[in-house]
Short mmCIF file of C-alpha atoms and ligand atoms in Angstrom, two decimals:
data_model
loop_
_atom_site.label_atom_id
_atom_site.label_comp_id
_atom_site.label_asym_id
_atom_site.label_seq_id
_atom_site.Cartn_x
_atom_site.Cartn_y
_atom_site.Cartn_z
CA MET D 7 88.99 22.17 -26.83
CA LEU D 8 88.77 22.58 -31.82
CA SER D 9 86.95 19.92 -32.76
CA PHE D 10 86.80 18.93 -36.85
CA HIS D 11 86.45 15.62 -38.27
CA ARG D 12 88.44 16.14 -41.04
CA PRO D 13 91.68 17.63 -40.94
CA PHE D 14 91.25 19.37 -43.88
CA GLY D 15 90.36 23.89 -43.73
CA LEU D 16 90.72 26.65 -45.45
CA ALA D 17 93.00 29.06 -44.49
CA PRO D 18 91.38 32.60 -44.03
CA MET D 19 92.21 35.24 -46.64
CA ALA D 20 91.38 39.07 -47.18
CA GLY D 21 88.97 40.02 -50.18
CA LEU D 22 88.38 35.97 -50.78
CA THR D 23 87.16 33.81 -48.80
CA ASP D 24 83.59 35.76 -48.47
CA THR D 25 81.11 33.20 -46.55
CA ALA D 26 79.40 32.46 -50.59
CA PHE D 27 82.95 31.31 -50.79
CA ARG D 28 83.32 29.32 -47.72
CA ARG D 29 80.15 27.60 -48.63
CA LEU D 30 80.56 26.91 -51.86
CA VAL D 31 84.06 25.29 -50.95
CA LYS D 32 82.67 23.26 -47.52
CA ARG D 33 80.23 21.99 -50.62
CA GLN D 34 82.20 20.27 -52.70
CA GLY D 35 83.16 18.17 -49.66
CA GLY D 36 86.45 17.59 -47.67
CA CYS D 37 86.73 20.71 -46.08
CA GLY D 38 86.61 20.39 -42.11
CA LEU D 39 87.06 23.57 -41.10
CA VAL D 40 86.90 27.25 -42.12
CA VAL D 41 88.10 30.53 -41.04
CA THR D 42 86.61 34.42 -41.99
CA GLU D 43 89.12 37.05 -43.40
CA MET D 44 90.33 38.66 -40.24
CA VAL D 45 88.13 41.03 -38.84
CA SER D 46 89.12 44.41 -36.57
CA SER D 47 88.62 44.02 -33.24
CA GLU D 48 87.92 47.64 -32.80
CA GLY D 49 85.04 46.99 -34.96
CA LEU D 50 83.34 44.13 -33.72
CA VAL D 51 83.66 46.22 -30.32
CA ARG D 52 82.14 49.09 -31.78
CA GLY D 53 79.69 47.21 -33.63
CA LEU D 54 81.02 48.43 -36.72
CA ASP D 55 78.05 47.12 -39.74
CA ARG D 56 80.91 46.38 -42.37
CA THR D 57 83.09 44.84 -39.91
CA LEU D 58 79.98 42.65 -38.55
CA GLU D 59 79.24 41.72 -42.69
CA TYR D 60 82.81 40.07 -42.73
CA ALA D 61 81.63 38.43 -39.48
CA GLU D 62 78.66 36.55 -40.70
CA PHE D 63 78.84 32.89 -41.37
CA THR D 64 76.06 30.65 -42.22
CA GLU D 65 75.10 27.13 -40.37
CA GLU D 66 76.44 24.66 -43.01
CA GLU D 67 79.54 26.87 -42.94
CA ARG D 68 80.46 24.80 -39.20
CA PRO D 69 82.75 24.66 -37.85
CA VAL D 70 83.73 28.19 -38.19
CA ALA D 71 86.37 30.06 -36.53
CA VAL D 72 85.90 33.91 -36.49
CA GLN D 73 89.63 35.44 -37.21
CA VAL D 74 90.32 38.65 -35.24
CA PHE D 75 93.20 41.35 -35.69
CA GLY D 76 94.29 44.19 -32.85
CA GLY D 77 97.28 44.71 -30.15
CA ASP D 78 94.75 45.34 -26.51
CA PRO D 79 93.98 42.24 -24.51
CA GLU D 80 91.33 44.69 -23.19
CA ARG D 81 89.25 45.17 -26.34
CA MET D 82 90.22 41.13 -27.79
CA ALA D 83 89.12 40.34 -24.71
CA LEU D 84 85.22 42.78 -25.54
CA ALA D 85 85.86 41.08 -29.07
CA ALA D 86 86.40 37.40 -28.44
CA ARG D 87 82.35 37.86 -26.55
CA VAL D 88 81.23 39.80 -29.10
CA VAL D 89 82.02 36.41 -31.47
CA GLU D 90 81.37 34.33 -28.97
CA ARG D 91 77.89 36.22 -29.30
CA ILE D 92 76.89 35.92 -32.80
CA GLY D 93 77.84 31.90 -32.11
CA ALA D 94 81.35 31.03 -34.04
CA ASP D 95 82.60 27.86 -33.30
CA ALA D 96 86.19 29.24 -32.29
CA VAL D 97 87.91 32.43 -32.59
CA ASP D 98 91.21 32.78 -34.11
CA VAL D 99 93.88 35.87 -33.34
CA ASN D 100 95.52 37.17 -36.13
CA MET D 101 99.93 36.89 -35.94
CA GLY D 102 100.44 36.23 -39.46
CA CYS D 103 99.61 39.35 -41.29
CA PRO D 104 102.47 41.78 -41.85
CA VAL D 105 100.76 44.63 -43.82
CA PRO D 106 101.81 47.84 -42.03
CA LYS D 107 98.56 48.70 -42.10
CA VAL D 108 97.77 45.73 -39.28
CA ALA D 109 101.32 45.15 -38.22
CA LYS D 110 101.69 48.78 -36.92
CA GLY D 111 98.92 48.45 -34.63
CA LEU D 112 100.90 45.93 -32.18
CA ALA D 113 98.67 43.72 -33.69
CA GLY D 114 99.43 41.00 -36.63
CA CYS D 115 102.82 40.38 -36.92
CA SER D 116 103.72 42.50 -34.86
CA LEU D 117 103.13 40.37 -32.07
CA MET D 118 105.30 37.60 -32.91
CA ARG D 119 108.03 40.07 -31.50
CA ASP D 120 105.82 41.40 -28.43
CA PRO D 121 105.35 37.70 -27.19
CA GLY D 122 104.09 39.39 -23.18
CA ARG D 123 101.84 41.31 -24.84
CA ALA D 124 101.11 38.05 -27.28
CA ALA D 125 100.39 36.11 -24.37
CA ALA D 126 98.54 38.76 -23.29
CA ILE D 127 96.07 38.68 -25.27
CA VAL D 128 95.38 34.98 -25.89
CA GLU D 129 94.94 34.94 -22.05
CA ALA D 130 92.56 37.63 -21.97
CA MET D 131 90.48 36.25 -24.40
CA ALA D 132 90.65 32.62 -23.26
CA GLN D 133 89.31 33.89 -19.65
CA ALA D 134 86.24 36.43 -21.33
CA VAL D 135 84.73 32.90 -23.56
CA SER D 136 84.50 29.16 -23.54
CA ILE D 137 84.57 29.03 -27.04
CA PRO D 138 88.08 27.78 -28.21
CA VAL D 139 90.84 30.64 -28.21
CA THR D 140 93.33 29.48 -31.95
CA VAL D 141 96.02 31.47 -33.06
CA LYS D 142 97.55 31.65 -36.76
CA MET D 143 101.20 33.21 -36.87
CA ARG D 144 103.90 33.11 -39.11
CA THR D 145 107.36 30.85 -38.05
CA GLY D 146 108.85 34.12 -36.45
CA TRP D 147 109.56 38.43 -37.93
CA ASP D 148 112.39 37.51 -39.57
CA GLU D 149 115.23 35.09 -40.56
CA ARG D 150 116.73 36.29 -36.97
CA GLY D 151 113.35 36.00 -34.85
CA VAL D 152 112.34 32.39 -35.93
CA ASN D 153 110.71 31.76 -32.77
CA ALA D 154 107.29 29.82 -33.91
CA ALA D 155 107.81 26.67 -31.22
CA ASP D 156 108.90 29.12 -28.34
CA LEU D 157 105.84 31.33 -28.64
CA ALA D 158 103.13 28.66 -29.31
CA ARG D 159 104.64 26.80 -25.72
CA ARG D 160 104.21 30.72 -24.71
CA LEU D 161 100.17 30.67 -26.30
CA GLU D 162 99.60 26.98 -24.75
CA ARG D 163 100.31 28.30 -21.43
CA ALA D 164 98.14 31.05 -21.98
CA GLY D 165 95.19 28.77 -23.28
CA ALA D 166 95.34 28.55 -26.72
CA ALA D 167 93.09 25.98 -27.65
CA ALA D 168 95.35 25.25 -31.28
CA VAL D 169 97.92 26.66 -33.55
CA THR D 170 98.42 27.35 -37.18
CA VAL D 171 101.31 27.94 -38.42
CA HIS D 172 102.20 29.50 -42.17
CA GLY D 173 105.94 28.16 -42.65
CA ARG D 174 107.26 31.92 -43.90
CA THR D 175 108.26 35.22 -41.46
CA ALA D 176 106.77 38.33 -42.04
CA ALA D 177 109.79 39.49 -43.67
CA GLN D 178 109.22 36.74 -46.69
CA GLY D 179 105.97 38.12 -46.99
CA TYR D 180 104.98 35.04 -49.45
CA ARG D 181 108.66 34.76 -51.35
CA GLY D 182 110.80 31.66 -50.77
CA ARG D 183 108.84 28.34 -49.97
CA ALA D 184 107.14 27.52 -46.43
CA ASP D 185 109.25 25.44 -43.47
CA TRP D 186 107.40 22.94 -43.04
CA ASP D 187 110.49 21.81 -40.81
CA GLU D 188 110.03 24.65 -38.72
CA ILE D 189 106.49 23.96 -38.35
CA GLY D 190 106.98 20.28 -37.30
CA ARG D 191 109.16 21.45 -35.01
CA VAL D 192 106.56 23.63 -33.55
CA ALA D 193 104.19 20.18 -33.84
CA ARG D 194 106.97 18.67 -31.91
CA ALA D 195 106.81 21.50 -29.37
CA VAL D 196 103.21 21.85 -27.83
CA SER D 197 100.29 19.44 -26.92
CA ILE D 198 97.59 20.99 -28.15
CA PRO D 199 97.03 20.52 -31.97
CA VAL D 200 99.60 22.61 -34.22
CA LEU D 201 97.57 23.22 -38.25
CA GLY D 202 100.22 23.93 -41.24
CA ASN D 203 99.72 26.09 -43.54
CA GLY D 204 101.78 27.01 -47.05
CA ASP D 205 102.23 26.08 -50.63
CA LEU D 206 100.09 23.28 -50.51
CA VAL D 207 99.09 22.85 -54.46
CA GLU D 208 98.51 19.57 -55.12
CA PRO D 209 95.91 17.63 -53.18
CA GLY D 210 98.38 14.89 -52.20
CA ASP D 211 100.39 17.76 -51.03
CA LEU D 212 98.01 17.86 -47.84
CA VAL D 213 98.34 13.81 -47.26
CA ARG D 214 102.29 14.23 -47.76
CA ARG D 215 102.93 17.18 -44.81
CA MET D 216 100.74 15.69 -42.23
CA GLU D 217 102.96 12.43 -42.38
CA GLU D 218 105.69 14.12 -42.42
CA THR D 219 105.82 16.75 -40.20
CA GLY D 220 102.82 15.00 -37.93
CA VAL D 221 100.80 17.74 -37.71
CA ALA D 222 97.11 17.58 -36.45
CA GLY D 223 95.74 19.18 -39.95
CA VAL D 224 96.24 21.63 -42.60
CA LEU D 225 94.96 24.57 -43.95
CA VAL D 226 95.35 25.30 -47.69
CA GLY D 227 95.25 29.07 -49.22
CA ARG D 228 95.61 29.78 -52.14
CA GLY D 229 95.74 26.01 -53.71
CA ALA D 230 91.80 26.38 -52.10
CA VAL D 231 91.09 29.12 -54.50
CA ALA D 232 92.80 28.04 -57.66
CA ASN D 233 91.40 24.33 -56.71
CA PRO D 234 87.33 24.31 -54.41
CA TRP D 235 88.05 20.42 -54.96
CA ILE D 236 91.63 19.97 -53.16
CA PHE D 237 90.54 19.45 -49.90
CA ALA D 238 87.72 15.85 -51.30
CA GLN D 239 90.44 15.19 -53.45
CA ALA D 240 92.95 14.82 -50.36
CA GLU D 241 89.91 12.29 -48.33
CA ALA D 242 90.36 10.38 -51.39
CA ILE D 243 94.38 10.20 -51.70
CA ALA D 244 94.44 9.87 -47.53
CA ALA D 245 91.56 6.82 -47.49
CA GLY D 246 94.09 4.96 -50.84
CA ARG D 247 90.91 6.24 -53.27
CA PRO D 248 91.71 7.43 -56.84
CA VAL D 249 91.39 11.22 -57.63
CA ALA D 250 88.69 12.02 -59.78
CA ALA D 251 89.56 15.26 -62.21
CA VAL D 252 87.01 18.02 -62.05
CA PRO D 253 84.78 18.16 -64.92
CA ALA D 254 84.67 21.67 -66.81
CA GLU D 255 81.16 22.02 -66.12
CA ALA D 256 81.67 21.56 -62.57
CA ARG D 257 84.49 24.50 -62.81
CA ARG D 258 81.46 26.46 -64.62
CA ARG D 259 78.72 25.97 -62.00
CA PHE D 260 80.95 26.67 -59.36
CA LEU D 261 81.85 30.39 -60.79
CA LEU D 262 78.16 31.06 -62.23
CA ASP D 263 76.92 30.02 -58.32
CA TYR D 264 79.36 32.19 -56.52
CA ILE D 265 78.15 35.20 -58.26
CA ASP D 266 74.40 34.44 -57.93
CA MET D 267 75.47 33.90 -54.20
CA LEU D 268 76.97 37.12 -53.73
CA LEU D 269 73.85 38.37 -56.07
CA ASP D 270 71.78 36.82 -53.30
CA ASP D 271 73.39 38.21 -50.61
CA ARG D 272 71.22 42.27 -50.12
CA ARG D 273 72.68 42.48 -46.48
CA ASP D 274 73.34 46.45 -48.48
CA GLU D 275 69.77 47.21 -49.99
CA PRO D 276 67.43 49.03 -47.15
CA PRO D 277 65.35 46.00 -46.66
CA GLY D 278 61.79 48.18 -46.68
CA PHE D 279 62.77 48.69 -50.72
CA ARG D 280 63.09 44.71 -50.88
CA HIS D 281 60.11 43.46 -52.12
CA SER D 282 58.34 46.98 -53.82
CA PRO D 283 58.99 48.43 -56.81
CA VAL D 284 62.39 49.99 -57.96
CA SER D 285 63.32 52.81 -56.50
CA LYS D 286 66.34 55.15 -56.67
CA PRO D 287 67.77 54.15 -53.08
CA GLN D 288 67.50 49.91 -54.45
CA ARG D 289 68.96 50.74 -57.96
CA ALA D 290 72.11 52.75 -56.38
CA ALA D 291 72.85 49.54 -54.41
CA GLY D 292 72.13 47.09 -57.40
CA ARG D 293 74.82 49.34 -58.89
CA ALA D 294 76.80 48.52 -55.95
CA ARG D 295 76.20 45.22 -55.55
CA GLU D 296 76.85 44.52 -59.25
CA ARG D 297 80.55 46.67 -58.33
CA LEU D 298 80.94 44.13 -55.39
CA VAL D 299 80.77 40.72 -57.42
CA VAL D 300 82.96 41.73 -60.22
CA ASN D 301 85.53 42.72 -58.03
CA LYS D 302 85.36 39.49 -56.55
CA LEU D 303 85.12 37.61 -59.65
CA ARG D 304 88.20 39.15 -60.53
CA ALA D 305 90.49 38.47 -57.49
CA LEU D 306 89.22 35.20 -57.18
CA CYS D 307 89.99 34.58 -61.15
CA ALA D 308 93.64 35.84 -60.56
CA TRP D 309 93.97 32.46 -58.18
CA HIS D 310 91.41 30.28 -59.65
CA THR D 311 92.81 30.22 -62.71
CA ARG D 312 96.33 29.47 -62.37
CA GLY D 313 97.40 26.20 -63.92
CA LEU D 314 94.17 25.92 -65.41
CA HIS D 315 93.64 25.01 -68.98
CA GLY D 316 92.32 27.96 -70.55
CA GLY D 317 92.86 29.93 -67.47
CA SER D 318 94.94 32.55 -68.89
CA HIS D 319 91.65 33.00 -71.48
CA LEU D 320 89.22 32.92 -69.08
CA ARG D 321 90.78 35.43 -66.31
CA VAL D 322 91.43 38.28 -69.01
CA ALA D 323 87.72 37.88 -70.30
CA VAL D 324 86.33 38.07 -66.47
CA ASN D 325 89.68 41.36 -66.12
CA ARG D 326 87.18 42.72 -69.04
CA ALA D 327 83.72 42.57 -67.95
CA ASP D 328 82.27 45.23 -66.73
CA SER D 329 78.75 43.74 -65.49
CA VAL D 330 77.37 41.03 -64.37
CA ALA D 331 75.92 39.60 -67.28
CA ALA D 332 79.09 40.28 -69.16
CA LEU D 333 80.80 37.93 -66.00
CA ARG D 334 78.45 35.11 -67.40
CA ASP D 335 78.60 35.81 -70.97
CA ALA D 336 82.84 35.65 -69.82
CA ILE D 337 82.38 32.50 -67.91
CA ALA D 338 80.51 30.87 -70.48
CA ALA D 339 82.64 31.21 -73.30
CA SER D 340 85.31 30.27 -71.91
CA PHE D 341 83.66 26.72 -70.60
CA ALA D 342 82.29 26.19 -74.52
C1 LIG N 419 95.64 37.26 -51.04
C2 LIG N 419 95.68 37.13 -49.30
C3 LIG N 419 94.53 37.17 -47.93
C4 LIG N 419 94.89 36.77 -47.23
N1 LIG N 419 94.20 37.46 -45.56
C5 LIG N 419 94.65 36.69 -44.35
C6 LIG N 419 94.21 36.76 -42.93
O1 LIG N 419 92.87 37.83 -42.97
N2 LIG N 419 94.23 36.34 -41.89
C7 LIG N 419 95.15 35.43 -41.93
O2 LIG N 419 96.27 34.91 -41.26
N3 LIG N 419 96.02 34.96 -43.38
C8 LIG N 419 95.78 35.69 -44.43
N4 LIG N 419 96.71 35.47 -45.79
C9 LIG N 419 97.63 34.08 -45.53
C10 LIG N 419 97.23 32.92 -45.77
O3 LIG N 419 95.71 32.42 -44.78
C11 LIG N 419 98.01 31.62 -45.52
O4 LIG N 419 98.19 32.12 -44.71
C12 LIG N 419 98.82 32.03 -46.67
O5 LIG N 419 98.51 32.52 -48.04
C13 LIG N 419 99.97 30.75 -46.66
O6 LIG N 419 99.22 29.55 -47.08
P1 LIG N 419 98.59 29.05 -48.59
O7 LIG N 419 100.25 28.79 -49.73
O8 LIG N 419 98.08 28.01 -48.58
O9 LIG N 419 98.29 30.33 -48.92
C14 LIG N 419 96.10 35.66 -46.48
C15 LIG N 419 96.41 35.59 -48.06
C16 LIG N 419 96.50 35.84 -49.13
C17 LIG N 419 97.01 34.94 -50.47
#
């Protein structure tokens, strides 16, 4: 059984919810579960450094689920073993990604059109590992193919420990509104925990949607990138406490800490060069890391600044910055 003592979790978001971001979100309080960015089952099975890096997590993130995508039951079972070996608390199967690169290979949301394969994958994984196997899906492939409740029932029989439903079809992408009625139908169709997901933007949304639909919990994606304090605020609302406003200093600190944590994460530098005088390979690795940090901050700020007073100013300034020093200046100026 997947156990988490708080019903609010951070949804997986490729390019955004890396280990540094997940740690920072946990530190703001109220978040009971985090999920890694999706990682390729093939990459895990072959032990590709890049894939293993995406699957990395730290103790303070627990409980943490590693999300895997793939379409082959045997390879997915092997990937689940890798996830178990690296010590994750759960392995989550991506059945929601509509991106052609993933969905073309019988993986991601394509699995919702092939319930037999989807069940075979979950069954093979559940037999291969003792950690919980969970699934994140959409409501269906398209408007005429809404089948989340049926599929959830089938996956429950196959051994799934919990299911998350993003209330949109694959055809919708991110358009329209998440269909929480359908999420509620899935929650009533199975006895395993169902987590709802989609369009939770205000902290009160988390509490209200849980009450309205009877889901066991919710995952928050973009709303948590815009407001990493959303979980603590929702917890306050659920407990009948007033919601504290987030001081500008906390927002500034969040962004600066994220930069520091990304910089501190020096896995891509050759270990032998870490403490030696600056060498050529070290300089090259330093430049690559700097580029990564700049790109990460741009991706984060695209969502983080939404609805924020002075947000567009910060977004433009971060987009203009092309070095870590310029990023820090941009953030300092925006919060001055
Ligand atoms: C940039 C981005 C990347 C995403 N990557 C993943 C992913 O790797 N795995 C996954 O299951 N869902 C992924 N999603 C979907 C989210 O987990 C979530 O289902 C969706 O954004 C709806 O929830 P929200 O309205 O709270 O953002 C991604 C969404 C975004 C915006």
